Amino acid sequence: MRTSDGEVVSHDVRYYITSLDPDSVTAADLLRYVRGHWRIENGLHFLKDRWWDEDRHHTRRPGLSPVMAGLNTIALSIHRLCSDAEQPVRAAADHIAWRPARGLEILGA
């Protein structure tokens, strides 16, 4: 759609189903819930799937895959807690990958 001054404006419509009472929740609340969900998806699952290719890791030992997924989540959490908050997560991970001694230093080893 174009405005009168020629600017192109687009928008998407998405529908969600919820069990929340419509009288007790506002549109802003719903937006916050949806964005909170995608924040987790983009901040945790995307990183694990894209960087560590977690979905394609297979183990022959039953029950080991969930343990490895948990260890990956723990590693990412420690990485975020110990890294510089100003630096993007990927940049900090690359920095440690290039200098493993720095990673040990951060962990206090």
Tab-separated table of N, CA and C in Angstrom:
chain	number	residue	atom	x	y	z
A	1	MET	N	0.850	-1.171	0.000
A	1	MET	CA	0.000	0.000	0.000
A	1	MET	C	0.901	1.241	0.000
A	2	ARG	N	0.509	2.238	-0.748
A	2	ARG	CA	1.274	3.486	-0.815
A	2	ARG	C	0.462	4.622	-0.188
A	3	THR	N	1.177	5.477	0.530
A	3	THR	CA	0.540	6.662	1.099
A	3	THR	C	0.498	7.751	0.033
A	4	SER	N	-0.127	8.878	0.348
A	4	SER	CA	-0.265	9.961	-0.635
A	4	SER	C	1.081	10.545	-1.062
A	5	ASP	N	2.107	10.436	-0.182
A	5	ASP	CA	3.424	10.972	-0.551
A	5	ASP	C	4.328	9.905	-1.193
A	6	GLY	N	3.774	8.740	-1.510
A	6	GLY	CA	4.524	7.702	-2.211
A	6	GLY	C	5.237	6.711	-1.322
A	7	GLU	N	5.151	6.868	-0.010
A	7	GLU	CA	5.819	5.946	0.910
A	7	GLU	C	5.097	4.596	0.893
A	8	VAL	N	5.873	3.530	0.843
A	8	VAL	CA	5.305	2.185	0.849
A	8	VAL	C	5.132	1.748	2.301
A	9	VAL	N	3.923	1.346	2.646
A	9	VAL	CA	3.605	0.891	3.996
A	9	VAL	C	3.084	-0.535	3.896
A	10	SER	N	3.612	-1.401	4.713
A	10	SER	CA	3.115	-2.774	4.721
A	10	SER	C	2.844	-3.198	6.158
A	11	HIS	N	1.998	-4.168	6.289
A	11	HIS	CA	1.712	-4.704	7.610
A	11	HIS	C	1.276	-6.156	7.459
A	12	ASP	N	1.453	-6.898	8.525
A	12	ASP	CA	1.051	-8.298	8.556
A	12	ASP	C	-0.045	-8.456	9.592
A	13	VAL	N	-0.893	-9.404	9.350
A	13	VAL	CA	-1.931	-9.746	10.321
A	13	VAL	C	-1.662	-11.165	10.779
A	14	ARG	N	-1.621	-11.346	12.073
A	14	ARG	CA	-1.421	-12.677	12.638
A	14	ARG	C	-2.532	-12.933	13.639
A	15	TYR	N	-2.947	-14.168	13.700
A	15	TYR	CA	-4.004	-14.558	14.621
A	15	TYR	C	-3.436	-15.529	15.646
A	16	TYR	N	-3.808	-15.334	16.894
A	16	TYR	CA	-3.344	-16.186	17.978
A	16	TYR	C	-4.550	-16.682	18.757
A	17	ILE	N	-4.401	-17.851	19.310
A	17	ILE	CA	-5.450	-18.420	20.157
A	17	ILE	C	-4.924	-18.437	21.578
A	18	THR	N	-5.736	-18.017	22.508
A	18	THR	CA	-5.337	-17.986	23.904
A	18	THR	C	-6.512	-18.366	24.791
A	19	SER	N	-6.185	-18.829	25.973
A	19	SER	CA	-7.229	-19.156	26.946
A	19	SER	C	-7.430	-18.013	27.939
A	20	LEU	N	-6.754	-16.888	27.717
A	20	LEU	CA	-6.886	-15.750	28.627
A	20	LEU	C	-8.273	-15.125	28.494
A	21	ASP	N	-8.766	-14.635	29.608
A	21	ASP	CA	-10.069	-13.977	29.627
A	21	ASP	C	-9.953	-12.622	28.915
A	22	PRO	N	-10.764	-12.373	27.882
A	22	PRO	CA	-10.661	-11.109	27.136
A	22	PRO	C	-10.909	-9.872	27.992
A	23	ASP	N	-11.645	-10.026	29.083
A	23	ASP	CA	-11.918	-8.877	29.943
A	23	ASP	C	-10.763	-8.569	30.896
A	24	SER	N	-9.824	-9.509	31.030
A	24	SER	CA	-8.742	-9.301	31.998
A	24	SER	C	-7.387	-9.055	31.335
A	25	VAL	N	-7.343	-9.017	30.015
A	25	VAL	CA	-6.079	-8.811	29.322
A	25	VAL	C	-6.255	-7.726	28.257
A	26	THR	N	-5.210	-6.937	28.086
A	26	THR	CA	-5.254	-5.875	27.076
A	26	THR	C	-4.460	-6.309	25.849
A	27	ALA	N	-4.591	-5.551	24.774
A	27	ALA	CA	-3.824	-5.830	23.561
A	27	ALA	C	-2.321	-5.694	23.840
A	28	ALA	N	-1.964	-4.742	24.672
A	28	ALA	CA	-0.545	-4.562	25.025
A	28	ALA	C	-0.020	-5.786	25.778
A	29	ASP	N	-0.845	-6.360	26.659
A	29	ASP	CA	-0.448	-7.580	27.379
A	29	ASP	C	-0.213	-8.728	26.398
A	30	LEU	N	-1.137	-8.903	25.469
A	30	LEU	CA	-0.990	-9.973	24.484
A	30	LEU	C	0.263	-9.787	23.644
A	31	LEU	N	0.523	-8.566	23.227
A	31	LEU	CA	1.723	-8.289	22.449
A	31	LEU	C	2.980	-8.620	23.256
A	32	ARG	N	2.982	-8.275	24.528
A	32	ARG	CA	4.115	-8.572	25.395
A	32	ARG	C	4.316	-10.087	25.527
A	33	TYR	N	3.248	-10.847	25.660
A	33	TYR	CA	3.349	-12.307	25.763
A	33	TYR	C	3.927	-12.912	24.487
A	34	VAL	N	3.430	-12.447	23.345
A	34	VAL	CA	3.899	-12.986	22.067
A	34	VAL	C	5.367	-12.632	21.856
A	35	ARG	N	5.732	-11.396	22.121
A	35	ARG	CA	7.135	-10.995	21.949
A	35	ARG	C	8.042	-11.732	22.933
A	36	GLY	N	7.537	-11.995	24.128
A	36	GLY	CA	8.309	-12.765	25.101
A	36	GLY	C	8.591	-14.166	24.593
A	37	HIS	N	7.600	-14.777	23.951
A	37	HIS	CA	7.798	-16.106	23.391
A	37	HIS	C	8.877	-16.073	22.320
A	38	TRP	N	8.803	-15.124	21.406
A	38	TRP	CA	9.776	-15.063	20.319
A	38	TRP	C	11.146	-14.646	20.820
A	39	ARG	N	11.201	-13.937	21.921
A	39	ARG	CA	12.502	-13.581	22.495
A	39	ARG	C	13.239	-14.847	22.922
A	40	ILE	N	12.516	-15.774	23.539
A	40	ILE	CA	13.122	-17.041	23.932
A	40	ILE	C	13.519	-17.837	22.694
A	41	GLU	N	12.619	-17.914	21.728
A	41	GLU	CA	12.894	-18.666	20.501
A	41	GLU	C	14.141	-18.119	19.800
A	42	ASN	N	14.216	-16.818	19.636
A	42	ASN	CA	15.339	-16.212	18.922
A	42	ASN	C	16.611	-16.180	19.754
A	43	GLY	N	16.467	-16.042	21.063
A	43	GLY	CA	17.646	-15.911	21.905
A	43	GLY	C	18.263	-17.223	22.334
A	44	LEU	N	17.505	-18.307	22.299
A	44	LEU	CA	18.045	-19.586	22.753
A	44	LEU	C	18.018	-20.619	21.639
A	45	HIS	N	16.854	-20.953	21.161
A	45	HIS	CA	16.729	-22.038	20.197
A	45	HIS	C	17.406	-21.712	18.871
A	46	PHE	N	17.271	-20.495	18.397
A	46	PHE	CA	17.911	-20.121	17.136
A	46	PHE	C	19.422	-20.258	17.256
A	47	LEU	N	19.976	-19.790	18.355
A	47	LEU	CA	21.421	-19.874	18.550
A	47	LEU	C	21.883	-21.323	18.583
A	48	LYS	N	21.155	-22.145	19.324
A	48	LYS	CA	21.546	-23.548	19.433
A	48	LYS	C	21.397	-24.276	18.097
A	49	ASP	N	20.353	-23.960	17.356
A	49	ASP	CA	20.125	-24.629	16.072
A	49	ASP	C	21.090	-24.155	15.005
A	50	ARG	N	21.326	-22.850	14.906
A	50	ARG	CA	22.161	-22.305	13.834
A	50	ARG	C	23.652	-22.418	14.119
A	51	TRP	N	24.063	-22.089	15.333
A	51	TRP	CA	25.487	-22.077	15.637
A	51	TRP	C	26.028	-23.451	15.943
A	52	TRP	N	25.272	-24.191	16.760
A	52	TRP	CA	25.771	-25.484	17.208
A	52	TRP	C	25.134	-26.629	16.449
A	53	ASP	N	24.238	-26.295	15.511
A	53	ASP	CA	23.609	-27.295	14.648
A	53	ASP	C	23.031	-28.449	15.475
A	54	GLU	N	22.407	-28.088	16.582
A	54	GLU	CA	21.944	-29.066	17.557
A	54	GLU	C	20.932	-30.057	16.979
A	55	ASP	N	20.103	-29.616	16.067
A	55	ASP	CA	19.067	-30.497	15.529
A	55	ASP	C	19.637	-31.653	14.704
A	56	ARG	N	20.840	-31.495	14.184
A	56	ARG	CA	21.431	-32.566	13.385
A	56	ARG	C	22.395	-33.440	14.171
A	57	HIS	N	22.547	-33.192	15.456
A	57	HIS	CA	23.405	-34.048	16.268
A	57	HIS	C	22.629	-35.300	16.654
A	58	HIS	N	23.229	-36.416	16.400
A	58	HIS	CA	22.596	-37.685	16.746
A	58	HIS	C	23.548	-38.490	17.613
A	59	THR	N	22.997	-39.187	18.565
A	59	THR	CA	23.804	-40.064	19.395
A	59	THR	C	23.215	-41.465	19.310
A	60	ARG	N	24.051	-42.431	19.468
A	60	ARG	CA	23.578	-43.818	19.435
A	60	ARG	C	23.097	-44.267	20.807
A	61	ARG	N	23.475	-43.532	21.790
A	61	ARG	CA	23.129	-43.924	23.154
A	61	ARG	C	21.786	-43.314	23.542
A	62	PRO	N	20.803	-44.136	23.903
A	62	PRO	CA	19.478	-43.613	24.266
A	62	PRO	C	19.567	-42.668	25.476
A	63	GLY	N	18.857	-41.573	25.369
A	63	GLY	CA	18.793	-40.626	26.476
A	63	GLY	C	19.912	-39.602	26.507
A	64	LEU	N	20.884	-39.731	25.638
A	64	LEU	CA	22.019	-38.810	25.663
A	64	LEU	C	21.703	-37.476	24.979
A	65	SER	N	20.843	-37.488	23.974
A	65	SER	CA	20.515	-36.248	23.257
A	65	SER	C	19.932	-35.171	24.170
A	66	PRO	N	18.956	-35.492	25.051
A	66	PRO	CA	18.450	-34.451	25.953
A	66	PRO	C	19.522	-33.926	26.912
A	67	VAL	N	20.427	-34.795	27.304
A	67	VAL	CA	21.512	-34.360	28.194
A	67	VAL	C	22.421	-33.382	27.464
A	68	MET	N	22.753	-33.706	26.222
A	68	MET	CA	23.599	-32.803	25.431
A	68	MET	C	22.896	-31.468	25.186
A	69	ALA	N	21.593	-31.509	24.937
A	69	ALA	CA	20.838	-30.259	24.743
A	69	ALA	C	20.873	-29.424	26.021
A	70	GLY	N	20.734	-30.066	27.163
A	70	GLY	CA	20.813	-29.356	28.442
A	70	GLY	C	22.184	-28.745	28.671
A	71	LEU	N	23.228	-29.495	28.337
A	71	LEU	CA	24.590	-28.962	28.483
A	71	LEU	C	24.818	-27.771	27.561
A	72	ASN	N	24.274	-27.840	26.341
A	72	ASN	CA	24.380	-26.695	25.430
A	72	ASN	C	23.684	-25.463	25.995
A	73	THR	N	22.514	-25.657	26.592
A	73	THR	CA	21.785	-24.544	27.196
A	73	THR	C	22.571	-23.960	28.362
A	74	ILE	N	23.145	-24.819	29.182
A	74	ILE	CA	23.958	-24.354	30.312
A	74	ILE	C	25.178	-23.580	29.807
A	75	ALA	N	25.838	-24.117	28.781
A	75	ALA	CA	27.015	-23.442	28.223
A	75	ALA	C	26.651	-22.066	27.679
A	76	LEU	N	25.532	-21.972	27.001
A	76	LEU	CA	25.102	-20.676	26.471
A	76	LEU	C	24.772	-19.705	27.599
A	77	SER	N	24.139	-20.193	28.652
A	77	SER	CA	23.806	-19.335	29.796
A	77	SER	C	25.070	-18.821	30.487
A	78	ILE	N	26.028	-19.700	30.708
A	78	ILE	CA	27.294	-19.285	31.326
A	78	ILE	C	28.003	-18.284	30.419
A	79	HIS	N	27.981	-18.566	29.140
A	79	HIS	CA	28.615	-17.659	28.171
A	79	HIS	C	27.997	-16.269	28.268
A	80	ARG	N	26.687	-16.193	28.351
A	80	ARG	CA	26.020	-14.886	28.436
A	80	ARG	C	26.318	-14.192	29.760
A	81	LEU	N	26.369	-14.942	30.845
A	81	LEU	CA	26.632	-14.339	32.158
A	81	LEU	C	28.056	-13.817	32.270
A	82	CYS	N	28.992	-14.493	31.653
A	82	CYS	CA	30.404	-14.152	31.826
A	82	CYS	C	30.947	-13.223	30.744
A	83	SER	N	30.219	-13.052	29.661
A	83	SER	CA	30.719	-12.239	28.558
A	83	SER	C	30.337	-10.777	28.740
A	84	ASP	N	31.001	-9.949	27.985
A	84	ASP	CA	30.733	-8.518	27.989
A	84	ASP	C	29.329	-8.267	27.443
A	85	ALA	N	28.495	-7.586	28.215
A	85	ALA	CA	27.102	-7.346	27.820
A	85	ALA	C	26.999	-6.431	26.605
A	86	GLU	N	28.013	-5.635	26.351
A	86	GLU	CA	27.995	-4.716	25.216
A	86	GLU	C	28.281	-5.435	23.896
A	87	GLN	N	28.883	-6.599	23.984
A	87	GLN	CA	29.280	-7.321	22.793
A	87	GLN	C	28.191	-8.331	22.412
A	88	PRO	N	27.845	-8.459	21.135
A	88	PRO	CA	26.864	-9.460	20.730
A	88	PRO	C	27.324	-10.866	21.108
A	89	VAL	N	26.385	-11.746	21.362
A	89	VAL	CA	26.701	-13.103	21.810
A	89	VAL	C	27.612	-13.804	20.806
A	90	ARG	N	27.298	-13.695	19.538
A	90	ARG	CA	28.101	-14.385	18.519
A	90	ARG	C	29.527	-13.855	18.488
A	91	ALA	N	29.696	-12.545	18.598
A	91	ALA	CA	31.035	-11.961	18.588
A	91	ALA	C	31.838	-12.428	19.799
A	92	ALA	N	31.196	-12.492	20.952
A	92	ALA	CA	31.879	-12.963	22.161
A	92	ALA	C	32.271	-14.429	22.020
A	93	ALA	N	31.387	-15.236	21.429
A	93	ALA	CA	31.692	-16.658	21.226
A	93	ALA	C	32.862	-16.820	20.266
A	94	ASP	N	32.875	-16.041	19.199
A	94	ASP	CA	33.995	-16.097	18.252
A	94	ASP	C	35.289	-15.673	18.919
A	95	HIS	N	35.221	-14.644	19.758
A	95	HIS	CA	36.406	-14.158	20.469
A	95	HIS	C	37.002	-15.276	21.326
A	96	ILE	N	36.142	-16.012	22.019
A	96	ILE	CA	36.624	-17.109	22.864
A	96	ILE	C	37.126	-18.268	22.003
A	97	ALA	N	36.456	-18.537	20.881
A	97	ALA	CA	36.893	-19.619	20.001
A	97	ALA	C	38.287	-19.338	19.438
A	98	TRP	N	38.588	-18.083	19.176
A	98	TRP	CA	39.896	-17.725	18.643
A	98	TRP	C	40.965	-17.696	19.737
A	99	ARG	N	40.538	-17.481	20.974
A	99	ARG	CA	41.467	-17.415	22.107
A	99	ARG	C	40.937	-18.276	23.254
A	100	PRO	N	41.090	-19.605	23.172
A	100	PRO	CA	40.539	-20.489	24.211
A	100	PRO	C	41.047	-20.184	25.613
A	101	ALA	N	42.248	-19.660	25.725
A	101	ALA	CA	42.767	-19.293	27.052
A	101	ALA	C	41.900	-18.221	27.692
A	102	ARG	N	41.348	-17.330	26.873
A	102	ARG	CA	40.439	-16.276	27.385
A	102	ARG	C	39.183	-16.908	27.956
A	103	GLY	N	38.660	-17.935	27.311
A	103	GLY	CA	37.487	-18.636	27.830
A	103	GLY	C	37.758	-19.253	29.180
A	104	LEU	N	38.918	-19.863	29.346
A	104	LEU	CA	39.285	-20.448	30.640
A	104	LEU	C	39.469	-19.352	31.689
A	105	GLU	N	40.017	-18.234	31.277
A	105	GLU	CA	40.212	-17.105	32.181
A	105	GLU	C	38.869	-16.582	32.684
A	106	ILE	N	37.905	-16.469	31.781
A	106	ILE	CA	36.563	-15.994	32.166
A	106	ILE	C	35.937	-16.923	33.194
A	107	LEU	N	36.144	-18.231	33.007
A	107	LEU	CA	35.577	-19.213	33.940
A	107	LEU	C	36.375	-19.305	35.240
A	108	GLY	N	37.499	-18.637	35.307
A	108	GLY	CA	38.297	-18.666	36.527
A	108	GLY	C	39.190	-19.894	36.621
A	109	ALA	N	39.430	-20.527	35.498
A	109	ALA	CA	40.273	-21.747	35.510
A	109	ALA	C	41.723	-21.405	35.259
